[in-house]
Coordinates of C-alpha atoms in Angstrom, one line a residue:
Chain M
X1 CA -94.8 -99.0 -22.6
X2 CA -95.2 -95.4 -23.7
X3 CA -94.6 -92.6 -21.2
X4 CA -97.7 -90.8 -22.3
X5 CA -100.4 -92.0 -24.7
X6 CA -103.2 -89.7 -25.7
X7 CA -105.9 -91.1 -28.0
X8 CA -109.0 -89.6 -29.6
X9 CA -108.9 -86.6 -27.2
X10 CA -111.4 -83.9 -27.3
X11 CA -111.9 -81.0 -24.9
X12 CA -114.8 -78.6 -25.1
X13 CA -115.1 -75.7 -22.7
X14 CA -118.7 -74.5 -21.8
X15 CA -120.4 -77.2 -23.9
X16 CA -123.9 -76.3 -25.0
X17 CA -123.6 -72.6 -24.3
X18 CA -123.1 -69.8 -26.7
X19 CA -119.5 -69.4 -25.3
X20 CA -118.7 -73.0 -26.3
X21 CA -115.0 -73.4 -27.3
X22 CA -113.5 -76.5 -28.9
X23 CA -110.2 -76.3 -27.1
X24 CA -108.9 -79.5 -28.6
X25 CA -110.2 -82.0 -31.2
X26 CA -108.9 -85.3 -32.5
X27 CA -105.7 -85.3 -30.5
X28 CA -103.5 -88.4 -30.7
X29 CA -100.0 -88.3 -29.2
X30 CA -97.5 -90.9 -28.1
X31 CA -94.5 -90.0 -26.1
X32 CA -91.7 -92.5 -25.7
X33 CA -89.8 -92.8 -22.4
X34 CA -86.7 -90.5 -22.4
X35 CA -88.2 -88.3 -25.1
X36 CA -88.2 -84.5 -24.9
X37 CA -91.4 -83.4 -26.6
X38 CA -92.2 -79.7 -27.1
X39 CA -95.8 -78.5 -27.7
X40 CA -95.6 -75.3 -29.8
X41 CA -98.3 -73.1 -31.4
X42 CA -100.0 -69.7 -31.4
X43 CA -102.1 -68.6 -28.4
X44 CA -105.4 -70.5 -28.2
X45 CA -104.1 -73.6 -29.9
X46 CA -104.7 -75.6 -26.7
X47 CA -101.1 -76.5 -25.9
X48 CA -101.4 -75.6 -22.2
X49 CA -104.8 -77.3 -22.1
X50 CA -103.2 -80.5 -23.5
X51 CA -100.5 -80.3 -20.8
X52 CA -103.1 -79.8 -18.1
X53 CA -105.1 -82.7 -19.4
X54 CA -102.1 -85.0 -19.2
X55 CA -101.5 -83.7 -15.6
X56 CA -105.1 -84.4 -14.8
X57 CA -105.6 -80.8 -13.7
X58 CA -108.7 -80.8 -15.9
X59 CA -110.8 -83.7 -17.4
X60 CA -111.2 -84.5 -21.1
X61 CA -114.6 -84.3 -22.7
X62 CA -113.9 -87.4 -24.8
X63 CA -110.9 -89.6 -25.2
X64 CA -108.3 -91.4 -23.1
X65 CA -105.0 -90.4 -21.6
X66 CA -102.5 -92.9 -20.2
X67 CA -99.4 -91.9 -18.2
X68 CA -96.9 -94.7 -17.5
X69 CA -99.6 -97.3 -18.2
X70 CA -102.0 -95.7 -15.7
X71 CA -105.0 -93.4 -16.2
X72 CA -104.1 -89.7 -15.9
X73 CA -106.0 -89.4 -12.6
X74 CA -104.3 -92.5 -11.2
X75 CA -100.9 -91.1 -12.3
X76 CA -101.6 -87.8 -10.6
X77 CA -102.6 -89.5 -7.3
X78 CA -99.4 -91.6 -7.5
X79 CA -97.3 -88.4 -8.2
X80 CA -96.0 -90.0 -11.4
X81 CA -95.1 -86.6 -12.8
X82 CA -93.5 -83.4 -11.6
X83 CA -94.7 -80.0 -12.9
X84 CA -93.2 -76.6 -13.4
X85 CA -95.0 -73.4 -14.5
X86 CA -94.1 -70.0 -15.9
X87 CA -94.2 -68.7 -12.3
X88 CA -91.7 -70.5 -10.2
X89 CA -94.5 -70.7 -7.6
X90 CA -92.2 -71.1 -4.6
X91 CA -93.7 -70.6 -1.2
X92 CA -92.4 -67.4 0.4
X93 CA -92.7 -68.8 3.9
X94 CA -90.5 -71.9 3.3
X95 CA -86.8 -72.0 2.9
X96 CA -85.5 -73.2 -0.5
X97 CA -84.8 -76.7 0.9
X98 CA -88.3 -76.9 2.4
X99 CA -89.8 -75.9 -0.9
X100 CA -88.0 -78.8 -2.6
X101 CA -89.2 -81.1 0.1
X102 CA -92.9 -80.2 -0.1
X103 CA -93.9 -83.0 -2.5
X104 CA -91.9 -85.5 -0.3
X105 CA -93.8 -84.2 2.8
X106 CA -97.0 -84.9 1.0
X107 CA -95.8 -88.4 0.2
X108 CA -95.1 -89.0 3.9
X109 CA -91.3 -89.2 3.8
X110 CA -89.5 -88.7 7.1
X111 CA -87.4 -85.7 7.8
X112 CA -84.0 -87.3 7.4
X113 CA -84.9 -88.8 4.0
X114 CA -86.4 -85.5 2.9
X115 CA -83.2 -83.6 3.9
X116 CA -81.0 -86.0 2.0
X117 CA -83.1 -85.7 -1.1
X118 CA -83.3 -81.9 -1.1
X119 CA -79.5 -81.8 -0.7
X120 CA -79.2 -84.1 -3.7
X121 CA -81.6 -82.0 -5.8
X122 CA -79.8 -78.8 -4.8
X123 CA -76.5 -80.4 -6.1
X124 CA -78.3 -81.4 -9.3
X125 CA -79.4 -77.8 -10.1
X126 CA -76.0 -76.5 -8.9
X127 CA -77.3 -74.4 -6.0
X128 CA -76.0 -76.5 -3.1
X129 CA -75.3 -73.5 -0.8
X130 CA -78.8 -72.0 -1.1
X131 CA -80.9 -74.5 0.9
X132 CA -81.4 -72.2 3.9
X133 CA -82.1 -69.1 1.8
X134 CA -85.6 -67.8 1.4
X135 CA -87.0 -67.9 -2.1
X136 CA -87.2 -64.1 -2.6
X137 CA -83.5 -63.8 -2.0
X138 CA -82.9 -65.7 -5.3
X139 CA -82.9 -64.3 -8.8
X140 CA -85.7 -65.3 -11.3
X141 CA -83.5 -67.9 -13.0
X142 CA -82.4 -69.4 -9.7
X143 CA -86.0 -69.6 -8.5
X144 CA -87.0 -71.5 -11.6
X145 CA -84.1 -73.9 -11.1
X146 CA -85.5 -74.6 -7.6
X147 CA -88.9 -75.1 -9.1
X148 CA -87.4 -77.7 -11.4
X149 CA -85.6 -79.3 -8.4
X150 CA -88.9 -79.5 -6.6
X151 CA -90.7 -81.0 -9.6
X152 CA -88.0 -83.7 -9.8
X153 CA -87.6 -84.2 -6.0
X154 CA -89.7 -87.4 -5.9
X155 CA -87.8 -88.7 -9.0
X156 CA -90.9 -88.9 -11.1
X157 CA -90.4 -90.5 -14.6
X158 CA -92.2 -87.5 -16.3
X159 CA -91.7 -83.8 -16.1
X160 CA -94.5 -81.5 -17.4
X161 CA -93.4 -77.9 -18.0
X162 CA -95.7 -75.0 -19.0
X163 CA -93.5 -72.2 -20.5
X164 CA -91.1 -72.4 -17.5
X165 CA -88.6 -70.0 -19.0
X166 CA -91.2 -67.5 -20.4
X167 CA -90.5 -64.8 -17.8
X168 CA -86.7 -65.0 -18.0
X169 CA -84.3 -62.8 -20.1
X170 CA -82.7 -64.3 -23.2
X171 CA -79.3 -65.0 -21.7
X172 CA -80.7 -66.7 -18.6
X173 CA -83.1 -68.5 -20.8
X174 CA -80.4 -70.1 -23.0
X175 CA -78.4 -71.1 -19.9
X176 CA -81.5 -72.7 -18.3
X177 CA -82.2 -74.6 -21.5
X178 CA -78.7 -76.2 -21.4
X179 CA -79.1 -76.9 -17.7
X180 CA -82.5 -78.5 -18.2
X181 CA -81.0 -80.8 -20.9
X182 CA -78.2 -81.8 -18.6
X183 CA -80.6 -82.4 -15.7
X184 CA -82.9 -84.6 -17.8
X185 CA -80.1 -86.6 -19.2
X186 CA -78.7 -87.2 -15.7
X187 CA -82.1 -88.3 -14.3
X188 CA -83.4 -89.9 -17.5
X189 CA -86.7 -88.0 -17.3
X190 CA -89.2 -87.8 -20.0
X191 CA -90.3 -84.2 -20.6
X192 CA -93.3 -82.5 -22.2
X193 CA -92.6 -78.8 -22.6
X194 CA -94.9 -76.0 -23.7
X195 CA -93.4 -73.0 -25.4
X196 CA -93.9 -70.1 -27.7
X197 CA -90.3 -70.0 -28.8
X198 CA -89.2 -71.8 -32.0
X199 CA -85.4 -71.9 -31.2
X200 CA -86.2 -73.1 -27.7
X201 CA -88.4 -75.9 -29.0
X202 CA -85.7 -77.0 -31.6
X203 CA -82.8 -76.8 -29.1
X204 CA -84.5 -78.8 -26.4
X205 CA -86.7 -81.4 -28.2
X206 CA -86.3 -84.8 -29.8
X207 CA -89.7 -84.0 -31.2
X208 CA -91.6 -80.8 -31.8
X209 CA -95.4 -81.0 -31.9
X210 CA -96.9 -78.2 -33.9
X211 CA -100.5 -77.2 -33.0
X212 CA -103.0 -74.8 -34.5
X213 CA -106.0 -73.0 -33.0
X214 CA -109.8 -72.9 -33.6
X215 CA -110.2 -75.7 -33.0
X216 CA -107.0 -76.7 -31.3
X217 CA -105.3 -79.7 -32.9
X218 CA -102.0 -81.2 -33.8
X219 CA -101.0 -80.4 -37.4
X220 CA -97.3 -81.5 -37.7
X221 CA -94.8 -83.6 -35.9
X222 CA -91.2 -82.4 -36.5
X223 CA -88.4 -84.8 -35.4
X224 CA -85.2 -83.2 -34.3
X225 CA -82.4 -85.8 -34.7
X226 CA -79.6 -84.0 -32.9
X227 CA -79.3 -86.7 -30.2
X228 CA -77.9 -85.9 -26.8
X229 CA -74.8 -83.9 -27.7
X230 CA -76.3 -80.4 -27.9
X231 CA -74.1 -77.5 -26.9
X232 CA -73.8 -73.8 -27.5
X233 CA -72.4 -74.7 -30.9
X234 CA -75.7 -76.4 -31.8
X235 CA -77.4 -73.0 -31.7
X236 CA -75.1 -71.8 -34.5
X237 CA -75.2 -74.9 -36.7
X238 CA -76.8 -74.8 -40.1
X239 CA -78.8 -77.9 -39.3
X240 CA -80.3 -76.0 -36.3
X241 CA -81.4 -73.2 -38.5
X242 CA -82.8 -75.7 -41.0
X243 CA -85.0 -77.2 -38.3
X244 CA -86.1 -73.8 -37.1
X245 CA -87.2 -73.0 -40.7
X246 CA -89.0 -76.3 -40.8
X247 CA -90.9 -75.7 -37.6
X248 CA -91.7 -72.1 -38.6
X249 CA -93.2 -73.2 -41.9
X250 CA -95.2 -75.8 -40.2
X251 CA -96.5 -73.1 -37.8
X252 CA -97.3 -70.8 -40.7
X253 CA -99.2 -73.6 -42.4
X254 CA -101.0 -74.3 -39.2
X255 CA -101.8 -70.7 -38.4
X256 CA -103.2 -69.7 -41.8
X257 CA -104.7 -73.0 -42.6
X258 CA -108.3 -72.1 -41.6
X259 CA -108.5 -69.1 -43.9
X260 CA -105.8 -69.6 -46.6
X261 CA -107.0 -72.4 -48.9
X262 CA -104.7 -74.7 -50.7
X263 CA -102.0 -74.7 -48.0
X264 CA -100.5 -78.2 -47.4
X265 CA -101.8 -80.0 -44.5
X266 CA -100.8 -83.5 -43.6
Chain X
X1 CA -71.8 -49.6 14.0
X2 CA -71.1 -45.9 13.9
X3 CA -72.5 -45.8 10.3
X4 CA -75.5 -47.6 11.6
X5 CA -75.8 -45.1 14.5
X6 CA -75.6 -42.2 12.0
X7 CA -78.3 -43.7 9.9
X8 CA -80.5 -44.2 12.9
X9 CA -80.0 -40.6 13.9
X10 CA -80.7 -39.4 10.4
X11 CA -84.0 -41.4 10.6
X12 CA -85.3 -40.0 13.9
X13 CA -83.7 -36.5 13.9
X14 CA -86.2 -34.9 11.4
X15 CA -89.5 -36.0 13.2
X16 CA -87.9 -35.2 16.6
X17 CA -86.9 -31.7 15.5
X18 CA -90.4 -31.2 14.0
X19 CA -92.0 -32.3 17.3
X20 CA -89.9 -29.9 19.3
X21 CA -90.6 -27.1 16.9
X22 CA -94.3 -27.7 17.0
X23 CA -94.4 -27.8 20.9
X24 CA -92.2 -24.7 21.0
X25 CA -94.5 -22.7 18.7
X26 CA -97.6 -24.0 20.6
X27 CA -96.1 -22.7 23.8
X28 CA -95.1 -19.4 22.2
X29 CA -98.5 -18.8 20.7
X30 CA -100.4 -19.6 24.0
X31 CA -98.1 -17.3 26.0
X32 CA -97.7 -14.6 23.3
X33 CA -101.4 -14.1 22.6
X34 CA -102.3 -14.8 26.3
X35 CA -104.8 -17.5 25.3
X36 CA -107.2 -18.6 28.1
X37 CA -106.6 -22.1 29.5
X38 CA -110.1 -23.2 28.5
X39 CA -109.2 -22.3 24.9
X40 CA -105.8 -23.9 24.7
X41 CA -103.4 -25.2 27.4
X42 CA -99.7 -24.7 26.9
X43 CA -97.6 -27.9 26.7
X44 CA -95.6 -26.9 29.8
X45 CA -98.9 -27.0 31.9
X46 CA -99.8 -30.4 30.3
X47 CA -96.3 -31.6 31.2
X48 CA -96.6 -30.6 34.9
X49 CA -100.2 -31.8 35.0
X50 CA -98.9 -35.2 33.7
X51 CA -96.2 -35.4 36.3
X52 CA -98.4 -34.2 39.2
X53 CA -101.2 -36.7 38.4
X54 CA -99.0 -39.6 37.2
X55 CA -100.4 -42.0 39.8
X56 CA -104.0 -41.4 38.7
X57 CA -103.2 -41.4 35.1
X58 CA -101.3 -44.7 35.4
X59 CA -104.3 -46.2 37.2
X60 CA -106.6 -45.1 34.4
X61 CA -104.2 -46.3 31.7
X62 CA -104.2 -49.7 33.4
X63 CA -108.0 -49.8 33.4
X64 CA -108.4 -48.7 29.7
X65 CA -105.5 -50.9 28.7
X66 CA -107.1 -54.0 30.3
X67 CA -110.4 -53.2 28.6
X68 CA -108.7 -52.8 25.3
X69 CA -106.6 -55.9 25.7
X70 CA -109.6 -58.1 26.6
X71 CA -111.4 -57.0 23.5
X72 CA -108.3 -57.3 21.3
X73 CA -107.5 -60.9 22.4
X74 CA -111.1 -62.0 22.3
X75 CA -111.9 -60.3 19.0
X76 CA -108.8 -61.7 17.4
X77 CA -109.6 -65.2 18.4
X78 CA -113.2 -64.9 17.4
X79 CA -112.3 -63.2 14.1
X80 CA -109.7 -65.9 13.2
X81 CA -112.2 -68.7 14.1
X82 CA -115.0 -67.1 12.0
X83 CA -112.6 -66.6 9.1
X84 CA -111.8 -70.3 9.1
X85 CA -115.5 -71.2 9.1
X86 CA -116.2 -68.7 6.3
X87 CA -113.5 -70.1 4.1
X88 CA -114.8 -73.6 4.7
X89 CA -118.5 -73.0 4.3
X90 CA -119.5 -70.7 1.4
X91 CA -123.1 -70.4 2.6
X92 CA -121.9 -68.9 5.9
X93 CA -119.8 -66.4 3.9
X94 CA -122.9 -65.2 2.1
X95 CA -124.8 -64.9 5.4
X96 CA -122.2 -63.3 7.6
X97 CA -120.6 -60.8 5.2
X98 CA -123.6 -58.6 4.6
X99 CA -124.5 -58.8 8.3
X100 CA -121.0 -57.7 9.3
X101 CA -121.2 -54.7 7.0
X102 CA -124.5 -53.8 8.5
X103 CA -123.3 -54.1 12.1
X104 CA -120.2 -52.1 11.2
X105 CA -122.4 -49.3 10.0
X106 CA -124.0 -48.8 13.4
X107 CA -122.3 -45.9 15.3
X108 CA -120.3 -47.0 18.3
X109 CA -122.1 -44.9 20.8
X110 CA -125.4 -46.6 19.9
X111 CA -123.9 -50.0 20.5
X112 CA -122.3 -49.0 23.7
X113 CA -125.6 -47.5 25.0
X114 CA -127.4 -50.8 24.1
X115 CA -124.7 -52.8 25.9
X116 CA -124.8 -50.5 28.9
X117 CA -128.5 -51.2 29.2
X118 CA -128.0 -54.9 28.8
X119 CA -125.5 -55.1 31.6
X120 CA -125.1 -53.2 34.8
X121 CA -123.5 -49.7 34.5
X122 CA -120.6 -50.7 36.8
X123 CA -119.8 -53.7 34.6
X124 CA -116.7 -53.8 32.4
X125 CA -118.6 -56.1 30.0
X126 CA -120.2 -53.4 27.7
X127 CA -116.9 -51.6 26.9
X128 CA -115.0 -54.9 26.4
X129 CA -117.8 -56.2 24.2
X130 CA -117.6 -53.1 22.1
X131 CA -113.8 -53.4 21.6
X132 CA -114.2 -57.1 20.8
X133 CA -116.8 -56.4 18.1
X134 CA -114.6 -53.8 16.3
X135 CA -111.5 -56.0 16.5
X136 CA -113.5 -59.0 15.4
X137 CA -114.6 -57.5 12.1
X138 CA -111.1 -56.1 11.2
X139 CA -109.5 -59.5 11.9
X140 CA -112.3 -61.4 10.2
X141 CA -112.2 -59.5 6.9
X142 CA -108.4 -59.6 6.6
X143 CA -107.8 -63.2 7.6
X144 CA -110.6 -64.5 5.5
X145 CA -109.0 -62.7 2.5
X146 CA -105.6 -64.4 3.4
X147 CA -107.2 -67.8 3.6
X148 CA -109.0 -67.4 0.3
X149 CA -106.5 -65.6 -1.9
X150 CA -104.2 -68.5 -2.8
X151 CA -101.8 -68.0 -5.6
X152 CA -103.1 -69.8 -8.8
X153 CA -99.8 -71.6 -9.4
X154 CA -99.8 -72.8 -5.7
X155 CA -103.3 -74.1 -6.1
X156 CA -102.4 -76.0 -9.3
X157 CA -99.2 -77.3 -7.8
X158 CA -101.0 -78.7 -4.7
X159 CA -103.7 -80.3 -7.0
X160 CA -100.9 -81.9 -9.0
X161 CA -99.5 -83.4 -5.7
X162 CA -103.0 -84.8 -5.0
X163 CA -103.0 -82.9 -1.7
X164 CA -106.1 -83.2 0.5
X165 CA -108.1 -80.1 1.5
X166 CA -106.6 -80.4 5.0
X167 CA -103.1 -80.4 3.6
X168 CA -103.8 -77.4 1.4
X169 CA -105.2 -75.6 4.4
X170 CA -102.3 -76.4 6.6
X171 CA -99.5 -75.9 4.2
X172 CA -100.8 -73.1 1.9
X173 CA -103.9 -71.3 3.2
X174 CA -102.8 -70.8 6.8
X175 CA -99.2 -69.6 6.1
X176 CA -100.7 -67.4 3.4
X177 CA -103.0 -65.8 5.9
X178 CA -100.4 -65.0 8.5
X179 CA -99.2 -61.7 7.0
X180 CA -102.9 -60.7 6.6
X181 CA -103.5 -61.4 10.3
X182 CA -100.6 -59.0 11.3
X183 CA -101.9 -56.4 8.9
X184 CA -105.2 -56.7 10.8
X185 CA -103.6 -56.5 14.2
X186 CA -101.6 -53.4 13.3
X187 CA -105.0 -51.7 12.5
X188 CA -106.9 -53.4 15.3
X189 CA -104.4 -52.7 18.2
X190 CA -104.7 -48.8 18.1
X191 CA -108.4 -49.1 17.3
X192 CA -109.0 -51.3 20.3
X193 CA -107.6 -48.5 22.6
X194 CA -109.6 -45.8 20.9
X195 CA -112.9 -47.8 21.2
X196 CA -112.1 -48.5 24.8
X197 CA -111.9 -44.7 25.5
X198 CA -115.1 -44.0 23.5
X199 CA -117.0 -46.7 25.3
X200 CA -115.8 -45.4 28.7
X201 CA -116.9 -41.9 27.7
X202 CA -120.5 -43.2 27.1
X203 CA -121.2 -44.4 30.7
X204 CA -120.3 -47.3 33.0
X205 CA -117.6 -47.2 35.7
X206 CA -115.8 -43.9 35.8
X207 CA -112.3 -45.3 36.1
X208 CA -110.9 -45.3 32.5
X209 CA -109.1 -42.7 30.5
X210 CA -112.2 -41.9 28.5
X211 CA -114.3 -40.9 31.4
X212 CA -111.3 -39.1 33.2
X213 CA -110.6 -36.9 30.2
X214 CA -114.3 -36.0 29.9
X215 CA -114.8 -35.2 33.6
X216 CA -111.6 -33.2 34.0
X217 CA -112.5 -31.0 31.0
X218 CA -116.0 -30.7 32.3
X219 CA -114.6 -29.4 35.6
X220 CA -112.4 -26.8 33.7
X221 CA -109.3 -28.7 34.8
X222 CA -108.1 -28.5 31.2
X223 CA -104.4 -29.0 31.8
X224 CA -105.1 -32.2 33.7
X225 CA -107.6 -33.3 31.0
X226 CA -104.8 -32.8 28.5
X227 CA -102.4 -34.8 30.7
X228 CA -104.8 -37.7 30.5
X229 CA -105.0 -37.3 26.7
X230 CA -101.2 -37.6 26.7
X231 CA -101.6 -40.8 28.7
X232 CA -104.1 -42.0 26.1
X233 CA -101.7 -41.4 23.3
X234 CA -98.9 -43.3 25.1
X235 CA -101.2 -46.3 25.7
X236 CA -102.3 -46.3 22.0
X237 CA -98.6 -46.1 20.9
X238 CA -97.8 -49.0 23.3
X239 CA -100.5 -51.2 21.7
X240 CA -99.2 -50.4 18.2
X241 CA -95.6 -51.2 19.1
X242 CA -96.6 -54.5 20.7
X243 CA -98.4 -55.5 17.5
X244 CA -95.3 -54.6 15.4
X245 CA -93.0 -56.5 17.8
X246 CA -95.2 -59.6 17.5
X247 CA -95.1 -59.5 13.7
X248 CA -91.3 -59.2 13.9
X249 CA -91.1 -62.2 16.1
X250 CA -93.5 -64.4 14.2
X251 CA -92.3 -63.5 10.6
X252 CA -88.7 -62.6 11.1
X253 CA -86.9 -60.8 8.4
X254 CA -89.0 -61.7 5.5
X255 CA -92.7 -61.7 4.9
X256 CA -93.2 -58.1 5.9
X257 CA -90.7 -57.0 3.2
X258 CA -92.8 -58.7 0.5
X259 CA -95.3 -55.9 0.8
X260 CA -98.3 -58.2 0.1
X261 CA -100.7 -56.0 2.0
X262 CA -99.8 -53.0 -0.1
X263 CA -99.2 -50.8 3.0

């Protein structure tokens, strides 16, 4: 069974009005369990919309979305996925541990079980001594790690991330990428990750999904066969740069495709 | 400890020095130019008037304080309750908000006069009602804002957890509104005292600070009148300090620092 299966998806904003926008057309996507799939493309290509559709935060105009063999809505109601955004979105009035426990509270877990799980998650993101801190006492990178811990607290099989490292500086960002890969390998979580950054996409993903705007659609799928052993050396390998070039060219083709005629399109 | 003490001293020394300087020059100007007491009373006379009349001033402070406290508590409860209703029922919001702006635009003395006519002139109800009304609107506007203005990421997150409206209210909207409530209280507490004085001035029982100040000055007992003003200042300050202390107890160490009210 696929982790996520999107078929014949179409999303139209403001249908029938002069402000009508075809956010996504003819989108088909299959994500295998354990995969790390990155959605990349210029602004307005619908990558965040696609993520929000999979999360059932918005409904498709046409088409079907299955998450873990359930409809997207059913999957949301069962908390089959965790989600992280560009803003860490921690609650100022809750301690770090209580922030991680929020999804568990909503699932009706008792206090002792919640405590044990939040301690486990704090270990996982390597911030075990910060449970009793308030969120605003943490740096941006640490807050984002807590947001990831919260997203994974209920051990969902799927993690949806919308530019989670977009607001971080370059050094913190690279560190967080390595941490995310370690965490996902440990927990065996499938990830769908939205980004603007080509190196970030290549470093993280098993597959890069290249999208183009007006109307938003998938133009290329680039497989990244680096396997699980990715380290800081990966970032300096020639195969890494080759993949970056491949994705960049796919993006160029995608971006100029509506105006520049004769550009390859598969 | 000693470094902390020095820091504290550095914090209060400038305003203290300024106050002493101001009182000193006030005293010097009144004495030097031999200003008549009905024009300006020297601080020393106010001080002795305050000490001599302390018993009466304290009685009046208790009366005004009680009037203000009644209105403050009642107005806060009513304001919070209405804020919940407004955030729940959009229609109500559209009906109440314009009306509250309209009522707020009516001068206080008009309302007090109307209330005085409605109830007997020896009743405490009109003045307490006036304070309640003022506090009610301040609390209503701020708390409603806090309940409504939920961070977009928080809203999406709760939706992704399939949280019910009740859970969102309890775990997001209410805690989000708490700092707004205290912002409202810090405005409403001194305001409640001021409106108690104003209401007392416009009739009813002659036992509060508002009427005492007016009658003493009307009788040319200016120094005593000013002594009552001093009592009024102290009472207002007390209310403000209580509202700050309550905030410190309820939201220890944190939320106030986040500067979400922009003050």
